[in-house]
Structures are given as C-alpha cells and as structure tokens.
CSV table of C-alpha atoms in Angstrom, one decimal:
chain,number,residue,atom,x,y,z
A,1,MET,CA,5.0,18.5,1.3
A,2,SER,CA,8.3,18.3,-0.9
A,3,GLU,CA,7.8,18.0,-5.0
A,4,ARG,CA,8.5,14.0,-4.5
A,5,PRO,CA,7.2,12.8,-1.3
A,6,ASN,CA,7.6,9.3,-0.2
A,7,ILE,CA,4.1,7.2,-0.8
A,8,LEU,CA,3.2,4.1,1.5
A,9,PHE,CA,0.3,2.6,-0.3
A,10,ILE,CA,-1.7,-0.3,2.5
A,11,MET,CA,-4.5,-2.5,1.0
A,12,SER,CA,-6.3,-4.7,3.0
A,13,ASP,CA,-8.4,-7.3,1.4
A,14,GLN,CA,-12.5,-7.2,1.7
A,15,MET,CA,-13.1,-4.4,4.2
A,16,VAL,CA,-16.4,-3.0,4.1
A,17,ALA,CA,-15.9,0.6,4.2
A,18,ALA,CA,-19.2,1.2,6.6
A,19,LEU,CA,-17.4,-1.3,9.3
A,20,THR,CA,-15.0,1.1,10.5
A,21,GLY,CA,-14.8,3.7,13.1
A,22,ALA,CA,-13.2,6.0,10.4
A,23,TYR,CA,-16.4,5.9,8.3
A,24,GLY,CA,-18.8,6.3,11.3
A,25,HIS,CA,-19.4,2.7,13.1
A,26,PRO,CA,-19.6,2.9,16.7
A,27,VAL,CA,-18.5,-0.4,17.7
A,28,VAL,CA,-15.9,-1.3,15.2
A,29,HIS,CA,-12.6,-0.1,17.0
A,30,THR,CA,-10.7,1.3,14.2
A,31,PRO,CA,-8.3,4.0,16.1
A,32,HIS,CA,-5.2,4.3,13.8
A,33,LEU,CA,-7.8,4.5,10.7
A,34,ASN,CA,-9.7,7.5,12.3
A,35,ARG,CA,-6.2,9.2,13.2
A,36,LEU,CA,-5.8,8.6,9.2
A,37,ALA,CA,-8.9,10.0,8.5
A,38,GLU,CA,-9.0,12.8,11.0
A,39,GLU,CA,-5.2,14.0,9.6
A,40,GLY,CA,-6.3,13.3,5.9
A,41,VAL,CA,-8.8,12.9,3.1
A,42,ARG,CA,-11.7,10.5,3.9
A,43,PHE,CA,-13.2,9.4,0.3
A,44,ASP,CA,-17.1,8.6,1.2
A,45,ALA,CA,-18.1,7.7,-2.6
A,46,ALA,CA,-14.9,5.2,-3.3
A,47,TYR,CA,-15.4,2.0,-5.5
A,48,THR,CA,-13.4,-0.7,-6.5
A,49,PRO,CA,-13.3,-0.8,-10.4
A,50,PHE,CA,-13.9,-5.0,-10.1
A,51,PRO,CA,-15.2,-6.4,-6.6
A,52,LEU,CA,-13.2,-9.0,-7.0
A,53,CYS,CA,-9.3,-9.8,-5.8
A,54,SER,CA,-7.3,-10.5,-9.1
A,55,PRO,CA,-9.2,-8.4,-11.5
A,56,GLY,CA,-9.6,-5.3,-9.2
A,57,ARG,CA,-6.2,-5.6,-8.1
A,58,ALA,CA,-4.9,-5.6,-11.6
A,59,CYS,CA,-7.2,-2.3,-12.5
A,60,ILE,CA,-6.1,-0.9,-9.6
A,61,MET,CA,-2.1,-1.3,-10.3
A,62,THR,CA,-2.7,-0.1,-14.0
A,63,GLY,CA,-5.7,2.5,-13.9
A,64,ARG,CA,-7.4,0.6,-16.9
A,65,HIS,CA,-11.1,-1.0,-16.7
A,66,ALA,CA,-11.2,-4.3,-16.6
A,67,SER,CA,-12.3,-5.1,-20.3
A,68,ALA,CA,-9.9,-2.7,-21.5
A,69,ILE,CA,-7.1,-5.3,-19.8
A,70,GLY,CA,-8.9,-8.9,-20.3
A,71,ALA,CA,-9.5,-8.9,-16.2
A,72,TRP,CA,-12.5,-11.2,-16.3
A,73,ASP,CA,-12.0,-13.2,-13.3
A,74,ASN,CA,-9.5,-14.4,-10.8
A,75,GLY,CA,-7.8,-16.5,-13.1
A,76,SER,CA,-7.1,-14.0,-16.0
A,77,LEU,CA,-3.6,-12.9,-17.1
A,78,LEU,CA,-2.3,-9.7,-16.0
A,79,ALA,CA,-0.4,-9.0,-19.3
A,80,ALA,CA,3.3,-8.0,-19.1
A,81,ASP,CA,2.8,-5.3,-21.2
A,82,GLN,CA,0.4,-3.5,-19.3
A,83,PRO,CA,2.6,-0.5,-17.4
A,84,THR,CA,1.5,-0.1,-13.9
A,85,PHE,CA,1.9,2.7,-11.2
A,86,ALA,CA,5.3,0.8,-10.0
A,87,ASP,CA,6.6,1.2,-13.7
A,88,TYR,CA,5.7,4.8,-13.5
A,89,LEU,CA,7.3,5.6,-10.2
A,90,SER,CA,9.8,3.5,-10.7
A,91,ARG,CA,11.0,5.1,-14.3
A,92,ALA,CA,10.3,8.2,-12.5
A,93,ASP,CA,13.7,7.2,-9.7
A,94,TYR,CA,11.5,6.2,-7.0
A,95,ASP,CA,12.4,3.1,-5.4
A,96,THR,CA,9.2,0.7,-5.5
A,97,ALA,CA,8.6,-2.5,-3.5
A,98,LEU,CA,5.7,-4.6,-2.3
A,99,SER,CA,5.0,-6.8,0.6
A,100,GLY,CA,2.2,-9.0,0.4
A,101,LYS,CA,-0.8,-10.1,-1.9
A,102,MET,CA,-1.5,-8.8,-5.4
A,103,HIS,CA,-2.4,-11.9,-6.9
A,104,PHE,CA,-0.9,-11.2,-10.4
A,105,VAL,CA,-1.7,-13.9,-12.6
A,106,GLY,CA,0.7,-14.9,-15.1
A,107,PRO,CA,4.6,-15.4,-15.5
A,108,GLU,CA,5.2,-11.8,-14.8
A,109,GLN,CA,5.3,-11.6,-10.9
A,110,GLN,CA,6.8,-8.1,-10.4
A,111,HIS,CA,5.0,-5.6,-12.7
A,112,GLY,CA,7.2,-2.6,-12.2
A,113,PHE,CA,8.4,-3.3,-8.5
A,114,ARG,CA,11.7,-3.2,-7.9
A,115,MET,CA,11.3,-6.0,-5.7
A,116,ARG,CA,9.2,-7.9,-3.8
A,117,LEU,CA,9.3,-8.8,-0.3
A,118,THR,CA,7.3,-11.7,0.3
A,119,THR,CA,6.0,-14.2,-1.9
A,120,ASP,CA,2.3,-14.0,-3.1
A,121,ILE,CA,-0.6,-15.6,-0.8
A,122,TYR,CA,-2.1,-17.4,-4.0
A,123,SER,CA,-1.3,-19.3,-6.9
A,124,SER,CA,-0.6,-17.1,-10.5
A,125,ASP,CA,-1.2,-19.6,-13.2
A,126,PHE,CA,-4.5,-20.7,-14.9
A,127,SER,CA,-5.3,-23.8,-12.2
A,128,TRP,CA,-7.6,-21.2,-11.2
A,129,VAL,CA,-9.8,-21.4,-14.4
A,130,LYS,CA,-13.4,-23.4,-13.6
A,131,ASP,CA,-15.3,-25.3,-16.3
A,132,GLU,CA,-18.4,-23.7,-14.1
A,133,TRP,CA,-17.3,-20.6,-15.8
A,134,ILE,CA,-17.1,-21.4,-19.0
A,135,ALA,CA,-20.6,-23.6,-18.6
A,136,ILE,CA,-21.9,-20.1,-17.3
A,137,LYS,CA,-20.8,-17.9,-19.6
A,138,GLU,CA,-21.9,-20.3,-22.8
A,139,THR,CA,-25.3,-19.7,-21.9
A,140,GLY,CA,-25.3,-15.9,-21.2
A,141,GLY,CA,-25.9,-16.9,-17.6
A,142,GLU,CA,-29.1,-18.4,-18.3
A,143,ARG,CA,-28.3,-21.8,-16.6
A,144,CYS,CA,-26.3,-20.4,-13.6
A,145,GLU,CA,-28.4,-22.5,-10.8
A,146,GLU,CA,-28.6,-25.4,-13.4
A,147,VAL,CA,-24.9,-25.6,-13.6
A,148,MET,CA,-23.9,-25.0,-10.6
A,149,GLY,CA,-26.5,-27.5,-8.8
A,150,GLN,CA,-23.7,-30.1,-10.3
A,151,ARG,CA,-20.8,-28.8,-8.6
A,152,ARG,CA,-19.5,-28.4,-5.2
A,153,ASN,CA,-19.0,-25.0,-4.2
A,154,TYR,CA,-17.1,-23.4,-1.2
A,155,ASN,CA,-17.7,-19.7,-1.1
A,156,ALA,CA,-20.9,-19.7,1.2
A,157,ALA,CA,-19.0,-22.3,3.8
A,158,ALA,CA,-16.7,-19.5,5.1
A,159,TYR,CA,-19.9,-17.8,6.3
A,160,ASP,CA,-21.3,-20.6,8.3
A,161,ASP,CA,-21.4,-20.4,12.1
A,162,GLN,CA,-18.7,-23.6,12.2
A,163,CYS,CA,-16.4,-21.9,10.4
A,164,VAL,CA,-15.9,-19.1,12.7
A,165,LYS,CA,-12.6,-20.1,14.6
A,166,ILE,CA,-11.0,-18.4,17.8
A,167,ASP,CA,-7.2,-17.9,18.4
A,168,GLN,CA,-6.3,-20.7,15.8
A,169,TRP,CA,-3.0,-19.7,14.1
A,170,HIS,CA,-3.3,-20.1,9.7
A,171,ASN,CA,-1.7,-20.0,7.1
A,172,CYS,CA,-3.4,-16.5,6.4
A,173,LEU,CA,-2.5,-15.0,10.0
A,174,ALA,CA,1.0,-16.0,9.5
A,175,TYR,CA,0.9,-14.6,5.9
A,176,ASP,CA,-0.1,-11.1,7.0
A,177,GLU,CA,2.6,-11.1,10.0
A,178,GLU,CA,5.1,-12.0,7.4
A,179,THR,CA,4.1,-9.0,4.8
A,180,HIS,CA,3.7,-6.5,8.0
A,181,TYR,CA,7.3,-7.5,9.4
A,182,ARG,CA,8.4,-6.9,5.9
A,183,ALA,CA,6.9,-3.7,5.0
A,184,VAL,CA,8.2,-2.3,8.3
A,185,GLU,CA,11.7,-3.7,8.2
A,186,TYR,CA,11.7,-1.6,4.4
A,187,LEU,CA,10.7,1.4,5.9
A,188,ARG,CA,13.4,1.3,8.7
A,189,ALA,CA,15.8,1.1,6.2
A,190,GLN,CA,14.3,3.9,4.2
A,191,GLY,CA,14.8,5.7,7.0
A,192,ARG,CA,18.5,5.0,7.0
A,193,ARG,CA,19.1,5.7,3.1
A,194,ARG,CA,17.0,8.7,2.1
A,195,ASP,CA,18.5,8.7,-0.9
A,196,ARG,CA,15.3,8.5,-3.2
A,197,PRO,CA,11.6,8.5,-2.9
A,198,PHE,CA,10.0,5.4,-2.4
A,199,LEU,CA,7.1,3.5,-3.3
A,200,LEU,CA,5.8,0.3,-0.5
A,201,CYS,CA,3.1,-1.4,-1.3
A,202,ALA,CA,2.0,-3.4,1.9
A,203,SER,CA,-0.9,-5.4,1.2
A,204,TYR,CA,-2.8,-7.8,3.7
A,205,HIS,CA,-4.8,-10.5,3.2
A,206,HIS,CA,-7.6,-9.7,6.2
A,207,PRO,CA,-10.6,-9.1,6.9
A,208,HIS,CA,-10.8,-11.6,4.1
A,209,GLU,CA,-11.9,-15.0,5.2
A,210,PRO,CA,-11.4,-17.8,6.9
A,211,PHE,CA,-12.9,-15.6,10.2
A,212,TRP,CA,-10.0,-16.9,12.3
A,213,PRO,CA,-9.1,-13.6,14.3
A,214,PRO,CA,-6.7,-13.4,17.2
A,215,GLN,CA,-8.1,-13.9,20.8
A,216,ALA,CA,-7.4,-10.8,22.0
A,217,ASP,CA,-9.6,-9.3,19.0
A,218,TRP,CA,-12.3,-11.5,19.7
A,219,ASP,CA,-12.5,-10.5,23.1
A,220,ARG,CA,-12.4,-6.6,22.5
A,221,TYR,CA,-16.2,-7.3,21.0
A,222,GLU,CA,-17.4,-9.6,24.2
A,223,GLY,CA,-20.6,-8.3,24.9
A,224,ALA,CA,-20.9,-5.7,22.0
A,225,GLN,CA,-23.6,-4.5,20.2
A,226,ILE,CA,-23.3,-6.3,16.5
A,227,ASP,CA,-25.8,-5.4,14.0
A,228,LEU,CA,-27.6,-8.3,12.4
A,229,PRO,CA,-28.9,-8.3,8.7
A,230,GLU,CA,-32.6,-8.0,8.2
A,231,PHE,CA,-34.4,-10.5,5.6
A,232,PRO,CA,-37.5,-8.7,4.8
A,233,ALA,CA,-40.7,-11.4,3.3
A,234,ASN,CA,-40.1,-10.1,-0.3
A,235,LEU,CA,-36.4,-10.9,-0.1
A,236,ASP,CA,-36.3,-12.9,-3.2
A,237,ASP,CA,-38.0,-10.5,-5.2
A,238,THR,CA,-35.7,-7.9,-4.7
A,239,TYR,CA,-33.0,-9.9,-6.1
A,240,SER,CA,-32.2,-8.8,-10.3
A,241,GLN,CA,-30.7,-11.7,-12.3
A,242,MET,CA,-27.2,-10.8,-11.6
A,243,ASP,CA,-27.9,-11.6,-7.7
A,244,LYS,CA,-29.6,-14.9,-8.7
A,245,ASN,CA,-26.8,-15.8,-10.4
A,246,LEU,CA,-24.2,-15.2,-8.1
A,247,ASN,CA,-26.1,-16.5,-5.1
A,248,ALA,CA,-26.1,-20.2,-7.0
A,249,TYR,CA,-22.9,-19.6,-7.7
A,250,HIS,CA,-21.9,-19.1,-4.1
A,251,GLY,CA,-23.9,-21.8,-2.7
A,252,THR,CA,-26.0,-19.8,-0.3
A,253,ARG,CA,-29.4,-21.5,0.1
A,254,ARG,CA,-27.1,-24.8,0.7
A,255,HIS,CA,-25.9,-23.6,4.3
A,256,ASN,CA,-27.8,-21.5,7.0
A,257,LEU,CA,-27.2,-18.0,6.8
A,258,ARG,CA,-30.3,-16.8,8.8
A,259,SER,CA,-29.0,-18.0,12.2
A,260,GLU,CA,-28.7,-15.4,14.5
A,261,GLU,CA,-26.0,-17.1,16.7
A,262,GLY,CA,-23.8,-17.7,14.0
A,263,LEU,CA,-24.7,-14.3,12.3
A,264,TYR,CA,-23.9,-12.6,15.5
A,265,ARG,CA,-20.6,-15.0,15.9
A,266,LEU,CA,-19.4,-14.0,12.1
A,267,ARG,CA,-20.1,-10.3,12.6
A,268,ARG,CA,-17.4,-10.6,15.6
A,269,ALA,CA,-15.0,-12.4,14.1
A,270,TYR,CA,-15.2,-10.0,11.0
A,271,TYR,CA,-14.9,-6.8,13.4
A,272,ALA,CA,-12.2,-8.7,15.1
A,273,LEU,CA,-10.5,-8.5,12.0
A,274,VAL,CA,-10.7,-5.4,11.0
A,275,THR,CA,-9.4,-4.0,14.3
A,276,TYR,CA,-6.6,-6.5,13.4
A,277,MET,CA,-5.7,-4.6,10.1
A,278,ASP,CA,-6.3,-1.2,12.1
A,279,ARG,CA,-3.2,-2.2,14.6
A,280,LYS,CA,-1.3,-2.8,11.3
A,281,VAL,CA,-1.8,0.5,9.8
A,282,GLY,CA,-1.0,2.1,13.3
A,283,GLU,CA,2.6,0.1,13.3
A,284,LEU,CA,3.1,1.0,9.9
A,285,MET,CA,2.6,5.2,10.8
A,286,GLN,CA,3.9,4.5,13.7
A,287,THR,CA,7.8,3.0,12.0
A,288,LEU,CA,7.1,6.6,9.6
A,289,GLU,CA,7.4,8.5,12.5
A,290,GLN,CA,10.2,6.8,14.6
A,291,SER,CA,12.2,6.8,10.8
A,292,GLY,CA,11.5,10.3,10.3
A,293,LEU,CA,9.6,9.8,7.5
A,294,LEU,CA,6.0,10.7,8.2
A,295,ASP,CA,7.1,14.5,7.3
A,296,ASN,CA,7.5,13.6,3.9
A,297,THR,CA,5.3,10.5,3.1
A,298,VAL,CA,1.6,10.5,1.5
A,299,VAL,CA,0.0,7.8,2.9
A,300,VAL,CA,-2.9,5.9,1.2
A,301,PHE,CA,-5.2,3.2,2.5
A,302,CYS,CA,-7.7,1.2,0.8
A,303,SER,CA,-9.3,-2.4,0.2
A,304,ASP,CA,-9.7,-3.7,-2.9
A,305,HIS,CA,-13.2,-4.8,-2.5
A,306,GLY,CA,-15.7,-5.2,0.2
A,307,ASP,CA,-17.9,-8.2,1.7
A,308,MET,CA,-21.6,-8.8,1.0
A,309,LEU,CA,-21.2,-10.8,4.9
A,310,CYS,CA,-24.5,-12.5,4.9
A,311,GLU,CA,-26.8,-8.8,3.8
A,312,ARG,CA,-29.7,-9.7,1.7
A,313,GLU,CA,-28.5,-13.5,2.3
A,314,MET,CA,-25.7,-13.0,0.3
A,315,VAL,CA,-22.0,-13.5,0.5
A,316,GLN,CA,-18.3,-12.3,-0.1
A,317,LYS,CA,-18.2,-9.9,-3.3
A,318,ARG,CA,-18.7,-10.0,-6.9
A,319,GLY,CA,-21.6,-7.5,-6.9
A,320,PHE,CA,-22.3,-3.9,-7.1
A,321,TYR,CA,-24.4,-3.4,-3.6
A,322,GLU,CA,-22.3,-0.8,-1.2
A,323,TRP,CA,-21.3,-3.8,1.3
A,324,SER,CA,-19.3,-5.6,-1.8
A,325,CYS,CA,-18.5,-2.5,-4.2
A,326,ARG,CA,-17.7,0.3,-1.8
A,327,VAL,CA,-14.7,0.6,-0.2
A,328,PRO,CA,-12.5,2.6,2.5
A,329,LEU,CA,-10.1,4.7,0.8
A,330,ILE,CA,-8.5,7.5,2.7
A,331,ALA,CA,-5.3,9.5,2.1
A,332,ARG,CA,-3.0,11.4,4.3
A,333,PHE,CA,-0.5,14.0,3.3
A,334,PRO,CA,2.5,15.2,5.1
A,335,ASP,CA,1.9,18.9,5.1
A,336,GLY,CA,-1.8,18.3,6.4
A,337,TRP,CA,-3.6,19.3,3.2
A,338,LYS,CA,-7.3,19.1,3.6
A,339,ALA,CA,-6.9,17.3,6.7
A,340,GLY,CA,-10.3,16.3,8.0
A,341,THR,CA,-11.7,16.9,4.6
A,342,VAL,CA,-14.5,14.3,3.4
A,343,CYS,CA,-14.8,13.9,-0.3
A,344,ASP,CA,-18.4,12.8,-1.5
A,345,THR,CA,-17.4,12.8,-5.2
A,346,PRO,CA,-17.8,9.4,-6.7
A,347,VAL,CA,-14.0,8.0,-6.9
A,348,ASN,CA,-12.6,4.6,-8.3
A,349,LEU,CA,-9.5,2.8,-7.3
A,350,ILE,CA,-8.2,3.3,-10.7
A,351,ASP,CA,-7.7,7.0,-10.2
A,352,LEU,CA,-4.8,5.9,-7.8
A,353,VAL,CA,-2.5,5.5,-10.9
A,354,PRO,CA,-2.8,9.2,-11.9
A,355,THR,CA,-3.0,10.4,-8.4
A,356,PHE,CA,0.3,8.9,-7.7
A,357,CYS,CA,1.9,9.9,-10.8
A,358,GLU,CA,0.8,13.3,-10.0
A,359,LEU,CA,2.5,13.2,-6.7
A,360,ALA,CA,5.8,11.6,-7.8
A,361,GLY,CA,5.8,14.1,-11.1
A,362,ALA,CA,5.6,11.4,-13.5
A,363,ASP,CA,3.4,12.9,-16.1
A,364,ASP,CA,4.4,10.7,-19.0
A,365,LEU,CA,1.7,8.2,-18.8
A,366,LEU,CA,0.1,6.0,-21.8
A,367,PRO,CA,-3.7,5.7,-22.2
A,368,HIS,CA,-5.4,5.0,-18.7
A,369,ASP,CA,-8.8,5.5,-17.3
A,370,GLY,CA,-8.3,7.2,-14.2
A,371,HIS,CA,-8.2,10.9,-13.0
A,372,SER,CA,-6.0,12.0,-10.5
A,373,LEU,CA,-7.6,12.7,-7.2
A,374,LEU,CA,-5.7,15.7,-6.6
A,375,PRO,CA,-8.1,18.2,-8.4
A,376,ILE,CA,-11.1,16.4,-7.2
A,377,ILE,CA,-10.2,16.6,-3.4
A,378,ASP,CA,-10.0,20.5,-4.6
A,379,GLY,CA,-13.8,20.3,-5.9
A,380,ALA,CA,-13.1,19.4,-9.5
A,381,ASP,CA,-15.3,17.2,-11.4
A,382,ALA,CA,-18.3,17.0,-8.9
A,383,ASP,CA,-20.7,15.5,-11.6
A,384,ARG,CA,-18.2,12.4,-12.7
A,385,ALA,CA,-19.0,9.0,-13.5
A,386,ILE,CA,-17.1,5.9,-12.1
A,387,PHE,CA,-17.8,2.6,-13.4
A,388,ALA,CA,-17.1,-0.9,-12.3
A,389,GLN,CA,-17.2,-4.3,-14.0
A,390,ALA,CA,-18.1,-8.1,-12.8
A,391,HIS,CA,-17.8,-11.1,-15.1
A,392,GLU,CA,-16.9,-13.9,-13.0
A,393,ALA,CA,-19.8,-16.6,-12.1
A,394,VAL,CA,-22.3,-14.0,-13.1
A,395,GLY,CA,-22.7,-15.3,-17.1
A,396,MET,CA,-23.1,-11.9,-18.6
A,397,PRO,CA,-21.2,-8.8,-18.5
A,398,CYS,CA,-22.9,-6.2,-15.7
A,399,VAL,CA,-21.3,-3.1,-15.6
A,400,MET,CA,-22.2,0.1,-12.6
A,401,ALA,CA,-22.3,3.4,-13.2
A,402,ARG,CA,-22.3,5.8,-10.1
A,403,GLN,CA,-23.1,9.5,-10.7
A,404,ALA,CA,-24.2,11.9,-7.6
A,405,SER,CA,-26.2,9.8,-5.4
A,406,TYR,CA,-27.3,7.6,-8.3
A,407,LYS,CA,-26.2,4.3,-8.8
A,408,TYR,CA,-27.0,2.1,-11.7
A,409,THR,CA,-26.1,-1.3,-12.8
A,410,TYR,CA,-26.6,-2.8,-16.3
A,411,ILE,CA,-27.3,-6.4,-16.5
A,412,HIS,CA,-26.4,-7.5,-20.2
A,413,GLY,CA,-29.8,-8.9,-21.4
A,414,TYR,CA,-31.7,-8.5,-18.1
A,415,GLY,CA,-33.5,-6.0,-16.5
A,416,GLY,CA,-31.3,-3.0,-14.6
A,417,GLN,CA,-31.6,-1.8,-11.0
A,418,LEU,CA,-31.4,2.0,-10.0
A,419,PHE,CA,-30.6,3.3,-6.8
A,420,ASP,CA,-31.0,6.8,-4.9
A,421,LEU,CA,-28.5,6.5,-2.4
A,422,GLN,CA,-29.5,9.5,-0.8
A,423,ASN,CA,-32.7,8.7,-0.1
A,424,ASP,CA,-32.2,4.7,-0.2
A,425,PRO,CA,-29.2,3.8,1.4
A,426,GLY,CA,-29.7,0.4,1.8
A,427,GLU,CA,-30.6,-0.4,-2.3
A,428,TRP,CA,-33.8,-1.5,-1.6
A,429,ASN,CA,-36.3,0.3,-4.2
A,430,ASN,CA,-35.3,-0.5,-7.4
A,431,LEU,CA,-36.1,2.6,-9.5
A,432,CYS,CA,-36.1,1.1,-13.0
A,433,GLY,CA,-39.0,1.5,-15.1
A,434,MET,CA,-40.3,4.0,-12.9
A,435,ALA,CA,-41.6,7.3,-15.1
A,436,GLU,CA,-40.2,10.1,-12.3
A,437,HIS,CA,-36.8,8.3,-13.1
A,438,THR,CA,-36.5,7.4,-16.5
A,439,SER,CA,-34.7,10.5,-17.8
A,440,VAL,CA,-31.8,9.2,-14.7
A,441,GLU,CA,-32.4,5.5,-16.0
A,442,GLU,CA,-31.6,6.7,-19.8
A,443,ARG,CA,-28.7,8.9,-18.9
A,444,LEU,CA,-26.6,6.2,-16.9
A,445,ARG,CA,-27.4,3.3,-19.2
A,446,GLY,CA,-26.6,5.8,-22.1
A,447,LEU,CA,-22.7,6.2,-20.5
A,448,VAL,CA,-22.3,2.7,-20.0
A,449,LEU,CA,-23.1,1.6,-23.5
A,450,ALA,CA,-21.1,4.6,-24.6
A,451,HIS,CA,-17.8,3.5,-22.6
A,452,PHE,CA,-18.4,-0.3,-22.9
A,453,ASP,CA,-19.5,-2.8,-25.4
A,454,PRO,CA,-21.4,-5.2,-23.7
A,455,GLU,CA,-21.3,-7.8,-26.8
A,456,LYS,CA,-17.7,-7.4,-27.2
A,457,MET,CA,-17.1,-8.3,-23.6
A,458,ALA,CA,-18.9,-11.5,-23.6
A,459,ALA,CA,-17.2,-12.7,-26.5
A,460,ASP,CA,-13.8,-11.5,-25.5
A,461,ASN,CA,-13.9,-12.8,-21.8
A,462,LEU,CA,-15.3,-16.6,-23.2
A,463,ALA,CA,-12.4,-16.9,-25.9
A,464,SER,CA,-10.1,-15.9,-23.0
A,465,LEU,CA,-11.5,-19.0,-21.2
A,466,TYR,CA,-11.2,-21.2,-23.8
A,467,ARG,CA,-7.2,-20.3,-24.3
A,468,ARG,CA,-6.6,-20.3,-20.3
A,469,ARG,CA,-8.4,-23.6,-19.9
A,470,LEU,CA,-6.2,-25.3,-22.8
A,471,ILE,CA,-2.9,-23.6,-21.3
A,472,ALA,CA,-3.6,-24.8,-18.2
A,473,GLN,CA,-4.4,-28.2,-19.0
A,474,VAL,CA,-0.9,-28.4,-20.5
A,475,MET,CA,0.6,-26.5,-17.9
A,476,ALA,CA,-0.5,-29.3,-15.3
A,477,ASP,CA,0.4,-32.6,-17.8
A,478,GLN,CA,3.7,-30.9,-17.9
A,479,GLY,CA,4.2,-30.4,-14.0
A,480,ARG,CA,4.8,-26.5,-14.7
A,481,THR,CA,3.6,-23.0,-12.7
A,482,TRP,CA,4.4,-19.4,-12.5
A,483,CYS,CA,3.6,-19.7,-9.0
A,484,HIS,CA,5.3,-16.8,-6.9
A,485,HIS,CA,4.2,-19.2,-4.1
A,486,PRO,CA,6.7,-22.1,-3.5
A,487,GLN,CA,4.6,-24.3,-1.0
A,488,TYR,CA,1.7,-24.1,-3.0
A,489,ASP,CA,0.6,-27.6,-4.9
A,490,PHE,CA,-0.7,-26.7,-7.9
A,491,ARG,CA,-2.3,-30.1,-8.8
A,492,LYS,CA,-4.7,-29.4,-6.0
A,493,GLY,CA,-7.7,-26.7,-6.5
A,494,ALA,CA,-6.8,-23.7,-4.2
A,495,SER,CA,-10.4,-24.6,-2.3
A,496,ASP,CA,-9.0,-27.5,-1.1
A,497,GLN,CA,-5.8,-26.0,0.4
A,498,TYR,CA,-7.4,-22.6,1.5
A,499,PHE,CA,-8.1,-23.7,5.2
A,500,ALA,CA,-4.6,-25.9,5.1
C-alpha cells in the first residue's frame, strides 16, 4: 500500500450485520461482501455511535459523540464549525466527493466534500422537528405512551405485510440507482486522472424501508428458509423503560407484527434488498479493478445502523440491541494487509475519522472521540470501551457501553440493562442487580457517567428542540428551506411524501 491510498467509503442504511453472508448467515446472498471480508478485515463488534440516520452520520463524519455536537435526533443541526473527515482529507490534498445520502441538517450541505454528486434523499431543514419529541422530553420520558396515543405514527406501518411490494419502481430505488451511477462515473474519471488521491463516499438508502425489492432479488429467495422472530410469553416483562417508550413511539401495538406470513414476506424482502446492496458493492469493486485503481484503494464498507425487523416485537432502530446498534464494518487494504482477519475488539464508527486521517497522513486533527482502527486491528487497546447514545423518542438520555463481552445500557432515571453477549447473544437475561455481576455493572455505569453528564444532556436537548421549533415555524411562514433536494415540498411532513 502506498503512503497515500485512495479511499472508497461505501455506506448502506439500516443493514443488520448478522443478516449478511459475510457475517456467516447461511441464506442471505452477499458474495461481494463475502469477498471483501475474505480480502480484508471484518469487525465483529462494530457499533454505530447513534442508532438513527442523521445523528449517527453526523457522529461518523465528525468523529464526535452525539452530545458533543448536539446530534439529538433526525432534525438536529450539524453545525458548519464541526470539522469532518472530508475537511481533514481535503486539507491533505485529497479530492473528496459524496454520492448519495448523508442526511445533513442545516444550510451547510457539503461539510468538507469538494462536491456532491447527487442531491440528498431527505430534507435538510428543521421541518423534521416534531412536537411529540418536545412533549416526551418535557416529562423525561414518563408520558411517552400518553403522548403518542394522541398522534398518528408511521414507523411500524412499514413492517406490516401489506407494505411489502415487489418489483414496483419507487423514489428510493431511483435514488440509489442515481447514487450508484454517479459513484461509478466518478471512479472511472479518477482512473483516467490519477493526479492526486481521492476519497469517495458512496452512500445508499437500502436496505432501509420501504421494503420494495426488485423482482430478481425477491425471486432469489423463493422457498428459502427464512428465520422468524420468537416471542416468549414473558416478552413484556423483558422490556426496559427505553424499550417501552420506543414501542409507543413506533406504534408497534397498532399493527400485527406477529403474523408468520407477514414476517416471512418482510424478512424475504429485506434479504432481497441486502442482496441488491451487495450487488452495488460488487459493481463498485469491479469499477475499481477495471479502472486500475484497486491496487491503491482502501475500501471500507459499513452501515449507519441496523433494524430490529420485529425482533422482540420491535421495529426500526433507535435502540441498543444488536439488531439495531451493531453494524457491519469491513475494511480491505490494497496490499492484502491482514486479509481474512476477524477483529473482536469493540469499535465504533466514530473511529473512522482518525482511521481515514492516518491512512491519508493527516495527523493534525482537532479534538475528537475516536481512535484509529489500524493499531486496533494489530491487537492494541483490546479492553477498550465504546459508547452509543440515543435521545430521539425515548425521553431520557440513554447511553450504551460495550467492553469485552459485556454490554451495559444506562437509562437515566430508570433501571439499566447488562448483557453478557458471549453467553447470551440474544440479550434476554438482564444481569443488572445480580450480585455476581455487580462489579461489571458498577464499572460500566461508572464509565458512562465519567464520559457523559445525563442532566446536562437532557437540558441541552430540550433547549435545542425549543430553538429549532421556533426557527422551523419562521422558515415555513417565509417559504424558505435549506433542502438539497429541490423536489421536496417542505410544507408536507416527510412521512406524507415518503411513499410518493
């Protein structure tokens, strides 16, 4: 590998690591991710810093924890004074380009990238700020069910059997096709130029809902053995207060999420969309090879978060269970360094900022919260702890800490959760309060409180919501928007247009 390799950063949206062939799934067809893992490093304990699109991506871009940059929810501003890995690499004379989704909120829509090759798929102003977020926060999460009982909710509807559609063209497929076309064309152009190294971020929407796969991908799973969730009789007793609030917010009890036929169709459609995404990875790799770039390009693949897919009768993301918070992360190095390696050390996607900078020789970073993955791959910092945050829809600050095989969830004002993932990979046995696990619980709780101030987080979050609601109202009255998406009608709610 040369001292300054190109970097191709491929990001999917809402992909569950365990539902890929690269992570050992026997049914889901991902030959290109499999190849990437065989030729690179697979991280088996990689986590998003925030299991939600916009704040998760803001943390990934900046290498900062969510509370450090005010990334509270999907309507939070990513301030222009927060340097990103695109800023650092641009300053290091890399050509930096973004094709696809990044869900930046605010008038700055490039955040260090020299150019954006597409618009964004979602709005970029404060129209996403919701009154229920404020109502839930004002009571510290105590009245989430009451608040959401008075409001229409769309989140669980996408997981209903009737929302799975096959071979129906829609805006999200169109968006990913354009994202992919622009990324491929950029790589071809770089193959001709080669005047300086590049960073290309190719960021796709799928396998995020709507679960409307192309016919060929759906047909691949005809008659396939598709595992369905199991619902123990005491399921409600296993829910934390965080879980209860998320279920109320998502409206899970307003839809039948236990229909075996519906769950089969849902999972089949999801498998198909994972395969669709895998094909895009393969075509990008093929373009690198055909353009003569593969031998000097680091390829990194990840997802911003996962998807509960009705496990525990829960949907979407926003939570810390493995299906939601653990993500695929694979890195291939052009000289075959550590090819076929599996890294079990817990890592966080905020680690990508210092990693990209180390690869690019950009060593003058401003304060950040991540650590380069390169020494971790080599075995350093094996006992490190990583963190994730969740704030939208739950009402109270929630922080996850993962160290070794233990995962601890701090829920401000309520009882926490502690799981030993080695002995309980399904996260069913909460060890909090058990005498034999007191030392682990106290250690991880202490790490959370040493790094974060929950009272300040709650106050800062609510103050931000008040400010953003006011500005959203003024912008709506004036007919203004920051959107990097000209077709978007900011006067309609995002969910009203989502399936348009």
